[in-house]
């Protein structure tokens, strides 16, 4: 069985969790890996929490439904409450410490606090919080390379007027990476 | 062609374009409305036609009229919408018309829910509408397979001049996976070349496409003509996949669609962690069902039981029982209502079936 | 002597030589002929596709020399929509009775008209279900006796007859909507002109067109053919007013 990486991005609608997850999926695909991106959808998307799961593998991906993911990036308290307990033993939990002032209380997983909203405000656009989180996740797991991520971002966002936004995204990524001090083998 | 990351619903739409099927009629329903949202701009790009109909009853009948042109026509919907199309599906089968219907299944009965289910197996494989007819039914397990089977569905519909249905669950529709499309996109069928389509009675007798036969001899003849087509499908179109089949297998699981992928993960894990060997048969054609192939696998001496796992309360299991012909015990496990059994759940089903305590 | 004869009247090419199954005094035959003449005169037969209904005219495909499809009850406008969108270069018409169009097919006709499908609908209204044996239709007159309203249509329970032409003429989408009748040769001459215009408008790719034709059903009305024509004049015409209700060429579209 090929080793696969699984991550849930979860937060409020509007925090960019779906977009961050898709960018990760696109990047992994560009690197030649098999990927699945699966969202929560329907009425629960209206105003409530939104989440998506990304599975990345060198081999065939079996179940697209992952009940106990190896890692989760939670952007708000309800998401911590829901997914904090589901992360697999030995897994990784990234917590948006700008909005969440508690931890999961577990001692069998690695927790990293990433103040993504503070980072976003610092770099000049509150909308790039999701990129800081994605960068922290990639820094900790090497799920994809940053070169691939940056070139995919450029491809998706394009040039022209978007150039300034691209610049801010770059800075958010740099700041997100800095938070992570070591690698987590998941 | 380069790989693309696409949502199943959008990939199905593009696959139809790739198959030269540019005439699409639909009514919005969750969880597949993205297909119409994709095709409403994509089809005009390639000279196609899209009508958002007033109801699924009208969709079915628009397909009926459009199919009479000899061009490739299709719809996508979800369970309650497919129920409303049964009238037209029956008529189209009776009139020998090629059409592709894609059902991204949600839980039922009634309005049910909007989450993934496999509760329309009976409806799809046993007729659905009235009369002696069948639809050829294909069940993809990944976005790539949804693309491949969509393209195949149009070929089979043309080949047999019969409705072909694809049943996927909401997961297939909603998830994104990498897909590749064939390099070459197919041209639309040329109606002028058809020897049955309604293309104008110029220099020939007029043609009638109908399902009405008041003369019992004629209706009997038409019904057996249909039955002959289904016999040909049974001979030539059965498709399935085997996974982890070995002489060590104690249990044979039968499952289709995305459910089968969850089972593959469970089979891998239970083999690795607990040394329990389980094989999987995944029918790709649900009608015609790979019955003889199932029988051949089931009767192998190492197989203790056959277990049908579905996202329903047990529908395909009736076919599994029918084809295993009492040679081995057949059991069912599953959930419905939008609950997708997890690999852990499936491992539980396997242990329970084999009487293993954890 | 016969060599000097010239043909002044013949079967339209669009009509086949099959003898119809219609009852004596039924006007389906006349309406078929008007449709066939229109196809001939506009040179449309070789690219015409008809959609047959469920009702007395279900076998219309046997009586025409053009391609036909046979629709489920009431759905002919949906089939015509599908066909016409797929083959906009062809001519597509439906031929429907009042049970088919105004009852079970109400949804399909309203939406086809509202989308402005470039199809032609011939709507034959004889105020009763003919094929199934004389049951009440949405168009049955108040007090009219049928097998399912043996004491006469009770408007308290069944409402009033639906005026389809008027109903469809309220739609904003441009279309040609008219009502004509068949009870006298004069009416038939007028009806022919209207039917031909409906097909011409489709040929010119202008708009949706629907012609409602008042028709007799002596068998199910339980009266003689002659009395049946008088019955239209006395009972139907005052309620179902004849005329063009909507015409894109007269600025009413």
Coordinates of C-alpha atoms in Angstrom, one line a residue, chain A:
Chain A
X1 CA 0.0 0.0 0.0
X2 CA 1.5 3.3 -1.1
X3 CA 1.9 5.9 1.6
X4 CA -0.7 8.6 1.2
X5 CA -1.1 12.0 2.8
X6 CA -4.5 13.1 4.0
X7 CA -5.5 16.5 5.2
X8 CA -8.7 18.2 6.1
X9 CA -9.1 22.0 5.8
X10 CA -12.0 23.3 7.9
X11 CA -13.3 26.7 8.9
X12 CA -16.1 29.2 8.3
X13 CA -17.4 29.7 4.8
X14 CA -15.4 32.6 3.4
X15 CA -12.1 31.7 5.1
X16 CA -10.8 30.2 1.9
X17 CA -10.5 26.6 3.1
X18 CA -11.9 25.2 -0.1
X19 CA -9.5 27.3 -2.2
X20 CA -6.5 26.4 -0.1
X21 CA -7.4 22.7 -0.4
X22 CA -7.9 23.0 -4.2
X23 CA -4.5 24.7 -4.6
X24 CA -2.9 21.9 -2.7
X25 CA -4.6 19.3 -4.9
X26 CA -3.7 21.1 -8.2
X27 CA -0.1 21.4 -7.0
X28 CA 0.1 17.7 -6.1
X29 CA -1.4 16.7 -9.4
X30 CA 1.2 18.8 -11.2
X31 CA 3.8 16.9 -9.4
X32 CA 2.5 13.7 -10.9
X33 CA 0.6 12.4 -7.9
X34 CA -2.9 11.0 -7.6
X35 CA -5.2 13.3 -5.7
X36 CA -8.7 13.5 -4.5
X37 CA -10.4 16.7 -3.3
X38 CA -13.8 16.2 -1.7
X39 CA -15.9 18.9 -0.2
X40 CA -18.7 19.0 2.3
X41 CA -21.6 20.4 0.3
X42 CA -25.3 21.2 0.4
X43 CA -27.3 23.1 3.1
X44 CA -24.5 22.7 5.6
X45 CA -22.4 25.0 3.4
X46 CA -24.8 27.9 3.9
X47 CA -23.3 29.9 6.8
X48 CA -22.0 27.0 8.7
X49 CA -18.6 25.4 8.7
X50 CA -17.1 24.3 5.4
X51 CA -14.5 21.7 5.0
X52 CA -12.7 19.7 2.3
X53 CA -10.5 16.6 2.4
X54 CA -7.5 16.2 0.2
X55 CA -5.8 12.8 -0.3
X56 CA -2.4 12.7 -2.1
X57 CA -0.8 9.5 -3.1
X58 CA 1.8 8.0 -5.4
X59 CA -0.4 5.0 -5.8
X60 CA -4.1 4.3 -6.3
X61 CA -6.4 6.1 -3.9
X62 CA -9.0 3.9 -2.3
X63 CA -11.6 5.5 -0.1
X64 CA -12.1 9.2 -0.9
X65 CA -13.8 9.4 2.5
X66 CA -11.3 9.8 5.3
X67 CA -12.8 9.6 8.8
X68 CA -9.6 9.8 10.6
X69 CA -7.2 12.0 8.6
X70 CA -3.5 12.1 9.2
X71 CA -3.7 15.8 9.5
X72 CA -6.1 18.7 9.8
X73 CA -5.9 22.5 9.5
X74 CA -8.6 24.1 11.6
X75 CA -9.5 27.7 11.1
X76 CA -12.2 28.2 13.8
X77 CA -13.3 26.7 17.0
X78 CA -16.2 24.6 15.7
X79 CA -13.7 23.0 13.3
X80 CA -11.3 22.3 16.1
X81 CA -14.0 20.7 18.1
X82 CA -15.1 18.5 15.2
X83 CA -11.7 17.5 13.7
X84 CA -9.3 17.8 16.6
X85 CA -10.6 14.5 17.9
X86 CA -10.6 12.8 14.5
X87 CA -6.9 13.2 13.6
X88 CA -5.2 9.9 13.6
X89 CA -2.8 9.0 16.4
X90 CA 0.6 10.3 15.6
X91 CA -0.9 12.8 13.2
X92 CA -0.7 16.6 12.8
X93 CA -3.1 19.4 13.8
X94 CA -2.6 23.0 12.7
X95 CA -4.7 25.4 14.7
X96 CA -5.5 29.0 13.7
X97 CA -4.4 30.6 17.0
X98 CA -5.7 34.0 15.9
X99 CA -9.2 32.8 16.4
X100 CA -8.8 29.7 18.6
X101 CA -7.5 30.2 22.1
X102 CA -7.5 26.5 23.1
X103 CA -5.8 23.4 22.0
X104 CA -7.2 19.9 21.3
X105 CA -6.0 18.6 24.7
X106 CA -4.5 15.5 23.0
X107 CA -1.0 14.4 23.7
X108 CA -0.8 11.7 20.9
X109 CA -0.6 14.2 18.0
X110 CA 1.6 17.1 17.0
X111 CA 0.0 20.5 17.3
X112 CA 1.2 23.6 15.6
X113 CA -0.3 27.0 16.4
X114 CA -0.4 29.3 13.3
X115 CA -1.9 32.8 13.8
X116 CA -3.1 33.0 10.2
X117 CA -5.4 36.0 10.6
X118 CA -2.6 38.0 12.3
X119 CA -0.2 37.0 9.5
X120 CA -2.7 38.0 6.9
X121 CA -3.3 41.4 8.4
X122 CA 0.4 41.9 8.8
X123 CA 1.1 41.2 5.1
X124 CA -1.7 43.5 4.1
X125 CA -4.8 41.5 3.1
X126 CA -7.1 39.5 5.5
X127 CA -8.1 37.2 2.7
X128 CA -4.7 35.5 2.5
X129 CA -5.0 33.7 5.9
X130 CA -5.7 30.5 4.1
X131 CA -2.3 30.7 2.3
X132 CA -0.4 31.1 5.6
X133 CA -2.1 28.0 6.8
X134 CA -1.4 26.0 3.6
X135 CA 2.3 27.1 3.8
X136 CA 2.6 26.0 7.4
X137 CA 1.1 22.6 6.4
X138 CA 3.5 22.1 3.5
X139 CA 6.5 23.3 5.6
X140 CA 5.6 20.7 8.2
X141 CA 4.8 17.8 5.9
X142 CA 6.6 18.3 2.6
X143 CA 3.3 17.3 1.0
X144 CA 4.4 19.2 -2.1
X145 CA 7.4 21.4 -2.9
X146 CA 7.1 25.2 -2.5
X147 CA 8.4 25.7 -6.1
X148 CA 5.5 23.8 -7.4
X149 CA 3.1 25.6 -5.1
X150 CA 4.3 29.0 -6.3
X151 CA 4.2 28.2 -10.0
X152 CA 0.7 26.7 -9.6
X153 CA -0.4 29.9 -7.7
X154 CA 0.9 32.0 -10.5
X155 CA -0.9 29.9 -13.1
X156 CA -4.2 30.1 -11.2
X157 CA -4.0 33.8 -10.3
X158 CA -2.5 35.1 -13.5
X159 CA -0.5 38.3 -14.0
X160 CA -1.5 41.8 -14.7
X161 CA -3.6 43.5 -12.0
X162 CA -3.4 40.4 -9.9
X163 CA 0.4 40.9 -9.5
X164 CA 0.0 42.8 -6.3
X165 CA -2.2 40.2 -4.8
X166 CA 0.2 37.5 -5.8
X167 CA 2.9 39.4 -4.0
X168 CA 0.8 39.5 -0.8
X169 CA 0.2 35.8 -1.1
X170 CA 3.9 35.2 -1.4
X171 CA 4.5 37.1 1.8
X172 CA 1.7 35.2 3.6
X173 CA 3.4 32.0 2.5
X174 CA 6.8 33.1 3.9
X175 CA 5.2 34.1 7.2
X176 CA 3.3 30.8 7.5
X177 CA 6.5 28.8 6.8
X178 CA 8.4 30.7 9.6
X179 CA 5.9 29.5 12.2
X180 CA 6.9 25.8 11.7
X181 CA 10.2 24.8 13.3
X182 CA 10.4 21.2 12.4
X183 CA 9.2 18.4 10.1
X184 CA 6.4 16.1 11.0
X185 CA 6.4 12.7 9.5
X186 CA 2.9 11.7 8.7

